[in-house]
Amino acid sequence: MDGPTTSPTEDLGQLPPAPPARRRSPWVLGGLLVLLLLIGGGLYAVAPLRNPLPAPTVELTLPASMTIPGAAPRLPWPRSGQAMISVDGLGTLGAFGGSEPVPIASVTKVMTAYVILTEHPLDVGEQGPELTVSAEQAAAYPAEQARGESLVEVRAGEVITERQALQAVLLPSANNMARILAAWDSGSVAAFVEKMNAVADDLGMSDTHYTDPSGLDPDTMSTARDQVILASRAMALPAFAEIVKQKQATIPVAGTVQNYNELVGRDGVVGIKTGSTDEAGGCLVFAAVVTVGGRTVSIVGAVLGQPGANTPVQLDRVFAATRSLLRSTAAALRVHTLVEPGEQVATVRGPLDSGSTINAAGKIEVVGWPGLPVRLDAQIPALSSRIAAGAEHGQLTATVGDGEPVATALRTGAAMEPPSTWERIRHHR
């Protein structure tokens, strides 16, 4: 190739020089740094505001249960036999004499009447269906009388109402009328006895066995505990409770009959049934109603196996033992204040060390005796971080045994406010 040539290096050497680098003012750099710090600090300050406030927590200061303070009552138990005292809705106050089944004599008729009334219910004062005494049943009367049984006179063709028959069974304790009712209900005495035992099983009377509807047979056996179970159920039947409270009644043929239970009408006694044989001794299943602090309280009990040479002595002893037990039970029952008005029930802990309390609006009073356990239940709805002072919020209930709960409203203590924005930012630092 003709002519002169140039190298790449020589061409680059001819390019214009690069412009000099600019220097940033120190004031500009400082401003940028401040701006970045402000933005970072703002983000740091705003960060805690993005998160919701935690819900207040509630810590109970009352226990879930307590016992009525004081020494448990000591009851005057009989020297022999068995006994138990129970207060409806509260539980068993005490028992004596173990749980070995023993003969119960005419106390058996409580189950006889209970079965009849559950199979053939009666309203209070209602006479109910009629039954007719057969010639065979009437003919058995002289032999029954010769054995010294507790009876009412009957005649063939006699028409008697269910109510009148039950009065004969429960007041003068007529063995023959118990058998007549059993045959009327089930077709035979044996079939009725099977029904009695089936009902006992259903009621949880695990130590009871019936062999007859009157209790004359000493192989009819039970315990004080089982008879208290039955007595409570029987007294819940209005017609039963009405009859056993009567001191006398008038029935066909026999005329006016008296209640063998001489305690009826005394010490609040409203029933239930006596019993006595040589094998069983003196027996009594009883119910009483007493007033405690303006409240009606029902007491049910049984005393079995009181000794004596004959029925009058046996019954006198069982009546005396029962009177002592009832009076001591009534004396043991009191109104007890468990929670006072204004008493703190719970502590409220809010966000950032804020807080308040939950207090009882009124008092909690229960009927019972020292040593009786009481369940406490505080029902407190969820709280927000803002609480007004003295606002009603929830309920406190106390329950003794199977009784109705006693309740009072709950109220907040001091007001509680949610923390301010500045407090939240400051706390976050």
Coordinates of C-alpha atoms in Angstrom, one line a residue:
M1 CA 0.0 0.0 0.0
D2 CA 1.4 3.5 -1.1
G3 CA 1.5 6.6 1.1
P4 CA 2.0 7.3 4.9
T5 CA 0.3 5.3 7.7
T6 CA -0.8 6.2 11.3
S7 CA -0.9 3.9 14.4
P8 CA -3.9 3.5 16.7
T9 CA -1.8 5.0 19.5
E10 CA -1.1 8.1 17.5
D11 CA -4.9 8.6 16.8
L12 CA -5.8 8.3 20.6
G13 CA -3.2 10.8 21.5
Q14 CA -5.2 13.3 19.5
L15 CA -8.5 12.9 21.6
P16 CA -9.5 16.0 23.8
P17 CA -8.5 15.7 27.5
A18 CA -11.2 14.5 30.1
P19 CA -13.0 17.2 32.0
P20 CA -11.9 17.6 35.7
A21 CA -14.1 15.8 38.4
R22 CA -16.6 17.9 40.3
R23 CA -16.2 18.3 44.0
R24 CA -19.4 18.2 46.1
S25 CA -19.8 20.9 48.7
P26 CA -19.5 19.7 52.4
W27 CA -22.9 21.4 53.1
V28 CA -24.6 19.2 50.5
L29 CA -23.2 16.0 52.0
G30 CA -24.2 17.0 55.5
G31 CA -27.7 17.7 54.3
L32 CA -28.0 14.4 52.7
L33 CA -26.8 12.7 55.9
V34 CA -29.3 14.6 58.0
L35 CA -32.1 13.7 55.6
L36 CA -31.2 10.0 55.8
L37 CA -31.1 10.1 59.6
L38 CA -34.5 11.8 59.7
I39 CA -36.0 9.2 57.4
G40 CA -34.4 6.4 59.4
G41 CA -35.6 7.9 62.7
G42 CA -39.1 8.4 61.4
L43 CA -39.2 4.8 60.2
Y44 CA -37.9 3.7 63.6
A45 CA -40.5 5.8 65.4
V46 CA -43.4 4.7 63.3
A47 CA -42.5 1.0 63.5
P48 CA -44.2 0.3 66.9
L49 CA -47.4 2.1 65.7
R50 CA -47.8 -0.4 62.9
N51 CA -48.4 -3.3 65.4
P52 CA -51.7 -3.6 67.2
L53 CA -51.7 -3.2 71.0
P54 CA -51.7 -6.5 72.8
A55 CA -55.0 -7.5 74.5
P56 CA -55.1 -7.0 78.3
T57 CA -54.6 -10.1 80.3
V58 CA -56.8 -11.1 83.3
E59 CA -55.4 -13.0 86.3
L60 CA -57.9 -14.3 88.8
T61 CA -57.1 -13.5 92.4
L62 CA -59.9 -15.7 93.8
P63 CA -59.4 -19.5 93.9
A64 CA -61.6 -21.8 91.8
S65 CA -63.0 -23.4 95.0
M66 CA -63.0 -22.8 98.7
T67 CA -64.5 -24.4 101.9
I68 CA -66.8 -22.7 104.3
P69 CA -64.5 -21.8 107.2
G70 CA -64.9 -23.2 110.7
A71 CA -65.0 -26.6 112.4
A72 CA -67.1 -29.2 110.8
P73 CA -70.3 -30.0 112.9
R74 CA -70.4 -33.1 115.1
L75 CA -73.8 -34.7 115.1
P76 CA -75.3 -36.7 118.0
W77 CA -75.4 -40.1 116.2
P78 CA -77.3 -43.0 117.9
R79 CA -75.2 -45.6 119.7
S80 CA -76.2 -48.4 117.4
G81 CA -77.8 -49.0 114.0
Q82 CA -77.3 -46.8 111.0
A83 CA -78.0 -43.2 110.2
M84 CA -77.5 -40.6 107.5
I85 CA -78.4 -36.9 107.2
S86 CA -78.5 -35.1 103.8
V87 CA -79.5 -31.6 102.9
D88 CA -81.2 -31.3 99.5
G89 CA -78.9 -29.4 97.1
L90 CA -75.9 -29.4 99.5
G91 CA -75.0 -33.0 100.0
T92 CA -74.5 -35.4 102.9
L93 CA -73.8 -33.8 106.3
G94 CA -72.8 -37.1 107.9
A95 CA -73.4 -40.8 108.2
F96 CA -73.0 -43.4 111.0
G97 CA -73.0 -47.2 111.3
G98 CA -71.4 -48.4 108.0
S99 CA -73.1 -49.6 104.9
E100 CA -74.0 -53.2 105.6
P101 CA -77.6 -54.0 104.4
V102 CA -80.0 -54.5 107.3
P103 CA -83.8 -55.2 107.6
I104 CA -85.8 -52.1 107.2
A105 CA -89.4 -53.2 108.1
S106 CA -92.2 -50.9 107.0
V107 CA -89.8 -48.3 105.6
T108 CA -90.1 -50.7 102.6
K109 CA -93.5 -49.0 101.9
V110 CA -91.7 -45.9 100.7
M111 CA -90.6 -47.8 97.6
T112 CA -94.1 -49.4 97.3
A113 CA -95.7 -46.0 97.2
Y114 CA -93.0 -44.6 94.9
V115 CA -93.5 -47.3 92.3
I116 CA -97.3 -46.9 92.5
L117 CA -97.2 -43.1 92.0
T118 CA -94.6 -43.3 89.2
E119 CA -96.8 -45.9 87.4
H120 CA -100.1 -44.2 88.3
P121 CA -99.3 -40.5 88.9
L122 CA -101.7 -38.4 91.0
D123 CA -102.1 -34.6 91.3
V124 CA -102.3 -33.1 94.7
G125 CA -105.7 -33.9 96.2
E126 CA -106.6 -36.2 93.3
Q127 CA -108.3 -39.5 94.3
G128 CA -107.2 -41.4 91.2
P129 CA -108.5 -44.7 89.9
E130 CA -110.5 -47.1 92.0
L131 CA -109.6 -50.7 93.0
T132 CA -111.8 -53.4 94.4
V133 CA -110.8 -55.6 97.3
S134 CA -111.2 -59.3 96.2
A135 CA -112.9 -62.0 98.3
E136 CA -109.5 -63.7 98.6
Q137 CA -107.8 -60.5 99.9
A138 CA -110.5 -59.9 102.4
A139 CA -110.5 -63.5 103.6
A140 CA -106.8 -63.2 104.4
Y141 CA -107.4 -60.5 107.0
P142 CA -108.1 -62.7 110.0
A143 CA -104.9 -64.7 109.6
E144 CA -102.9 -61.5 109.0
Q145 CA -104.4 -60.1 112.2
A146 CA -103.5 -63.2 114.1
R147 CA -99.8 -62.8 113.1
G148 CA -99.8 -59.3 114.7
E149 CA -99.3 -57.5 111.4
S150 CA -100.0 -53.8 110.9
L151 CA -103.3 -53.7 108.9
V152 CA -106.4 -51.8 108.0
E153 CA -109.7 -53.7 108.0
V154 CA -111.0 -54.6 104.5
R155 CA -114.1 -56.3 103.1
A156 CA -114.7 -58.2 99.9
G157 CA -116.1 -55.9 97.2
E158 CA -114.8 -52.8 99.0
V159 CA -114.0 -50.0 96.5
I160 CA -111.1 -47.8 97.5
T161 CA -109.3 -45.1 95.5
E162 CA -105.5 -45.1 94.8
R163 CA -105.1 -42.1 97.1
Q164 CA -107.0 -43.8 99.9
A165 CA -105.0 -47.0 99.5
L166 CA -101.7 -45.0 99.6
Q167 CA -102.9 -43.3 102.8
A168 CA -103.5 -46.7 104.4
V169 CA -100.0 -47.8 103.4
L170 CA -98.1 -44.7 104.4
L171 CA -100.0 -43.5 107.6
P172 CA -101.0 -46.6 109.6
S173 CA -98.6 -48.8 107.7
A174 CA -101.1 -51.3 106.4
N175 CA -99.3 -54.5 105.2
N176 CA -102.4 -55.9 103.6
M177 CA -103.1 -52.7 101.6
A178 CA -99.5 -52.8 100.3
R179 CA -100.1 -56.3 99.0
I180 CA -103.5 -55.2 97.5
L181 CA -101.8 -52.3 95.7
A182 CA -99.0 -54.5 94.4
A183 CA -101.4 -57.0 92.9
W184 CA -103.5 -54.2 91.4
D185 CA -100.5 -52.7 89.7
S186 CA -98.6 -55.8 88.5
G187 CA -101.1 -58.7 88.6
S188 CA -99.3 -60.4 91.4
V189 CA -97.2 -59.5 94.5
A190 CA -94.2 -61.3 93.0
A191 CA -94.3 -59.3 89.8
F192 CA -94.5 -56.1 91.8
V193 CA -91.5 -57.0 93.9
E194 CA -89.5 -57.5 90.7
K195 CA -90.5 -54.0 89.7
M196 CA -89.4 -52.6 93.1
N197 CA -85.9 -54.1 92.7
A198 CA -85.6 -52.8 89.1
V199 CA -86.4 -49.3 90.3
A200 CA -83.9 -49.6 93.1
D201 CA -81.2 -50.5 90.6
D202 CA -82.2 -47.5 88.4
L203 CA -81.9 -45.1 91.4
G204 CA -78.4 -46.4 92.3
M205 CA -79.6 -48.2 95.5
S206 CA -76.8 -50.7 95.2
D207 CA -77.2 -52.2 98.7
T208 CA -81.0 -52.7 98.6
H209 CA -83.0 -55.9 97.9
Y210 CA -86.7 -56.2 98.3
T211 CA -88.5 -59.5 98.8
D212 CA -92.0 -58.1 99.7
P213 CA -93.9 -54.8 99.4
S214 CA -94.6 -54.4 103.1
G215 CA -91.3 -55.0 104.8
L216 CA -92.6 -57.8 107.0
D217 CA -90.1 -60.2 105.5
P218 CA -86.7 -59.6 107.2
D219 CA -84.9 -60.5 104.0
T220 CA -86.0 -57.1 102.6
M221 CA -82.8 -55.2 103.3
S222 CA -81.3 -51.8 102.6
T223 CA -79.0 -49.2 104.1
A224 CA -79.5 -45.7 105.5
R225 CA -77.7 -44.3 102.4
D226 CA -80.0 -46.0 99.9
Q227 CA -83.1 -45.0 101.8
V228 CA -82.0 -41.4 101.7
I229 CA -81.7 -41.6 98.0
L230 CA -85.2 -43.0 97.7
A231 CA -86.7 -40.5 100.2
S232 CA -85.4 -37.6 98.2
R233 CA -86.9 -38.9 95.0
A234 CA -90.2 -39.8 96.6
M235 CA -90.6 -36.3 98.3
A236 CA -90.2 -34.8 94.8
L237 CA -93.6 -36.3 94.0
P238 CA -96.3 -33.8 95.1
A239 CA -98.9 -36.4 95.9
F240 CA -96.4 -38.5 98.0
A241 CA -95.3 -35.4 99.9
E242 CA -98.9 -34.4 100.5
I243 CA -99.9 -37.8 102.0
V244 CA -96.9 -38.4 104.3
K245 CA -97.4 -34.9 105.8
Q246 CA -100.9 -35.8 107.0
K247 CA -101.5 -36.7 110.6
Q248 CA -104.6 -38.7 109.8
A249 CA -107.0 -39.7 107.0
T250 CA -110.3 -41.3 106.4
I251 CA -110.6 -44.4 104.2
P252 CA -113.5 -46.8 103.5
V253 CA -114.3 -49.5 106.1
A254 CA -111.4 -48.7 108.3
G255 CA -112.6 -45.1 108.9
T256 CA -110.1 -42.6 110.4
V257 CA -106.5 -43.8 110.5
Q258 CA -103.6 -42.1 112.3
N259 CA -100.1 -41.5 111.1
Y260 CA -97.6 -43.6 113.1
N261 CA -94.9 -41.0 112.6
E262 CA -95.5 -38.8 115.7
L263 CA -92.7 -36.4 114.6
V264 CA -94.9 -35.0 111.8
G265 CA -95.5 -31.3 112.5
R266 CA -92.6 -31.0 115.0
D267 CA -89.2 -29.6 114.3
G268 CA -90.2 -29.0 110.7
V269 CA -90.9 -32.7 110.0
V270 CA -93.1 -33.3 107.0
G271 CA -92.8 -37.1 106.7
I272 CA -91.9 -39.8 105.8
K273 CA -92.3 -43.4 107.1
T274 CA -91.8 -45.5 110.3
G275 CA -90.9 -49.2 110.5
S276 CA -90.4 -51.7 113.3
T277 CA -90.0 -55.5 113.6
D278 CA -88.0 -57.7 115.9
E279 CA -85.3 -58.1 113.2
A280 CA -85.2 -54.5 112.0
G281 CA -85.7 -52.7 115.3
G282 CA -87.0 -49.1 115.1
C283 CA -86.6 -47.4 111.7
L284 CA -87.5 -44.0 110.4
V285 CA -87.0 -42.3 107.1
F286 CA -87.8 -38.6 107.6
A287 CA -87.9 -35.3 105.8
A288 CA -88.0 -31.8 107.4
V289 CA -88.1 -28.3 106.2
V290 CA -86.3 -25.5 108.0
T291 CA -85.7 -21.8 107.3
V292 CA -82.1 -20.5 107.2
G293 CA -81.5 -16.8 106.7
G294 CA -84.9 -16.5 105.0
R295 CA -84.3 -19.5 102.7
T296 CA -86.1 -22.8 102.8
V297 CA -83.9 -25.8 103.2
S298 CA -85.0 -29.4 103.0
I299 CA -83.4 -32.1 105.1
V300 CA -83.8 -35.8 104.4
G301 CA -82.4 -38.6 106.6
A302 CA -82.7 -42.2 107.8
V303 CA -82.2 -43.9 111.2
L304 CA -82.3 -47.7 111.2
G305 CA -81.9 -50.5 113.7
Q306 CA -82.8 -48.8 117.0
P307 CA -83.2 -51.5 119.7
G308 CA -86.1 -52.2 122.0
A309 CA -88.3 -55.0 123.4
N310 CA -91.3 -54.0 121.3
T311 CA -92.6 -51.6 118.7
P312 CA -93.4 -48.7 121.0
V313 CA -90.0 -48.8 122.6
Q314 CA -88.3 -49.1 119.2
L315 CA -90.2 -46.2 117.8
D316 CA -89.6 -44.0 120.9
R317 CA -85.9 -44.5 120.5
V318 CA -85.8 -43.9 116.8
F319 CA -87.9 -40.7 117.3
A320 CA -85.5 -39.5 120.0
A321 CA -82.5 -40.1 117.9
T322 CA -84.1 -38.3 114.9
R323 CA -85.1 -35.3 117.0
S324 CA -81.5 -34.8 118.2
L325 CA -80.1 -35.2 114.7
L326 CA -82.6 -32.7 113.2
R327 CA -81.9 -30.1 115.8
S328 CA -78.2 -30.4 115.5
T329 CA -78.5 -30.2 111.7
A330 CA -80.6 -27.1 111.8
A331 CA -78.1 -25.5 114.2
A332 CA -75.2 -26.3 111.8
L333 CA -76.9 -24.7 108.8
R334 CA -76.0 -21.0 108.6
V335 CA -75.6 -18.3 106.0
H336 CA -71.9 -17.7 105.2
T337 CA -70.5 -14.7 103.4
L338 CA -67.7 -15.9 101.1
V339 CA -67.2 -12.7 99.0
E340 CA -67.7 -9.1 100.2
P341 CA -68.9 -6.2 98.0
G342 CA -65.9 -4.6 96.3
E343 CA -63.6 -7.6 96.9
Q344 CA -61.1 -8.0 94.2
V345 CA -61.7 -11.0 91.9
A346 CA -59.1 -10.5 89.2
T347 CA -56.2 -8.2 88.2
V348 CA -56.2 -6.7 84.7
R349 CA -52.8 -6.0 83.1
G350 CA -52.9 -3.8 80.0
P351 CA -50.2 -2.7 77.5
L352 CA -47.2 -0.6 78.7
D353 CA -47.8 -1.3 82.4
S354 CA -51.4 0.0 82.4
G355 CA -53.9 -2.0 84.6
S356 CA -57.1 -2.2 86.5
T357 CA -59.0 -4.7 88.7
I358 CA -62.3 -6.7 88.5
N359 CA -64.3 -6.5 91.7
A360 CA -67.4 -8.1 93.1
A361 CA -70.4 -5.7 92.9
G362 CA -72.3 -7.4 95.7
K363 CA -71.7 -10.1 98.3
I364 CA -71.8 -13.8 97.8
E365 CA -73.7 -15.7 100.5
V366 CA -74.3 -19.4 100.7
V367 CA -76.2 -21.7 103.1
G368 CA -74.2 -24.5 104.4
W369 CA -71.9 -25.7 107.2
P370 CA -68.2 -25.3 108.0
G371 CA -66.0 -27.6 105.9
L372 CA -68.5 -27.7 103.0
P373 CA -66.7 -27.1 99.6
V374 CA -67.9 -24.3 97.3
R375 CA -67.1 -23.9 93.6
L376 CA -66.4 -20.4 92.4
D377 CA -66.7 -19.4 88.7
A378 CA -65.7 -16.0 87.4
Q379 CA -67.1 -15.3 84.0
I380 CA -65.2 -12.3 82.6
P381 CA -65.6 -11.4 78.9
A382 CA -62.6 -10.2 76.9
L383 CA -61.4 -6.7 77.6
S384 CA -60.1 -3.9 75.4
S385 CA -57.3 -1.5 76.3
R386 CA -59.8 1.2 77.3
I387 CA -61.8 0.4 80.4
A388 CA -64.2 2.7 82.1
A389 CA -64.2 2.8 85.9
G390 CA -67.0 1.0 87.7
A391 CA -68.4 -0.6 84.6
E392 CA -70.3 -3.8 84.9
H393 CA -68.3 -6.6 83.3
G394 CA -69.0 -10.3 83.9
Q395 CA -70.4 -12.3 86.8
L396 CA -69.2 -14.4 89.7
T397 CA -71.1 -17.5 90.8
A398 CA -70.8 -19.7 93.8
T399 CA -72.2 -23.3 93.8
V400 CA -72.6 -25.6 96.7
G401 CA -73.2 -29.3 95.9
D402 CA -76.1 -29.6 93.4
G403 CA -77.8 -26.4 94.6
E404 CA -78.7 -23.3 92.6
P405 CA -75.7 -21.0 91.9
V406 CA -75.5 -17.8 93.9
A407 CA -74.3 -14.9 91.7
T408 CA -73.2 -11.3 91.8
A409 CA -72.2 -8.9 89.0
L410 CA -68.6 -7.9 88.5
R411 CA -67.4 -4.3 88.0
T412 CA -64.2 -2.8 86.8
G413 CA -62.0 -0.9 89.3
A414 CA -59.9 2.1 88.1
A415 CA -60.2 3.4 84.6
M416 CA -57.6 2.2 82.1
E417 CA -56.6 4.1 79.0
P418 CA -54.6 2.9 76.0
P419 CA -51.1 4.4 75.8
S420 CA -50.6 7.5 73.7
T421 CA -48.6 7.6 70.5
W422 CA -45.7 9.3 72.2
E423 CA -45.8 6.7 75.0
R424 CA -45.7 3.9 72.5
I425 CA -42.7 5.4 70.7
R426 CA -40.9 6.2 73.9
H427 CA -41.5 2.7 75.3
H428 CA -40.2 1.3 72.0
R429 CA -36.8 3.1 72.5

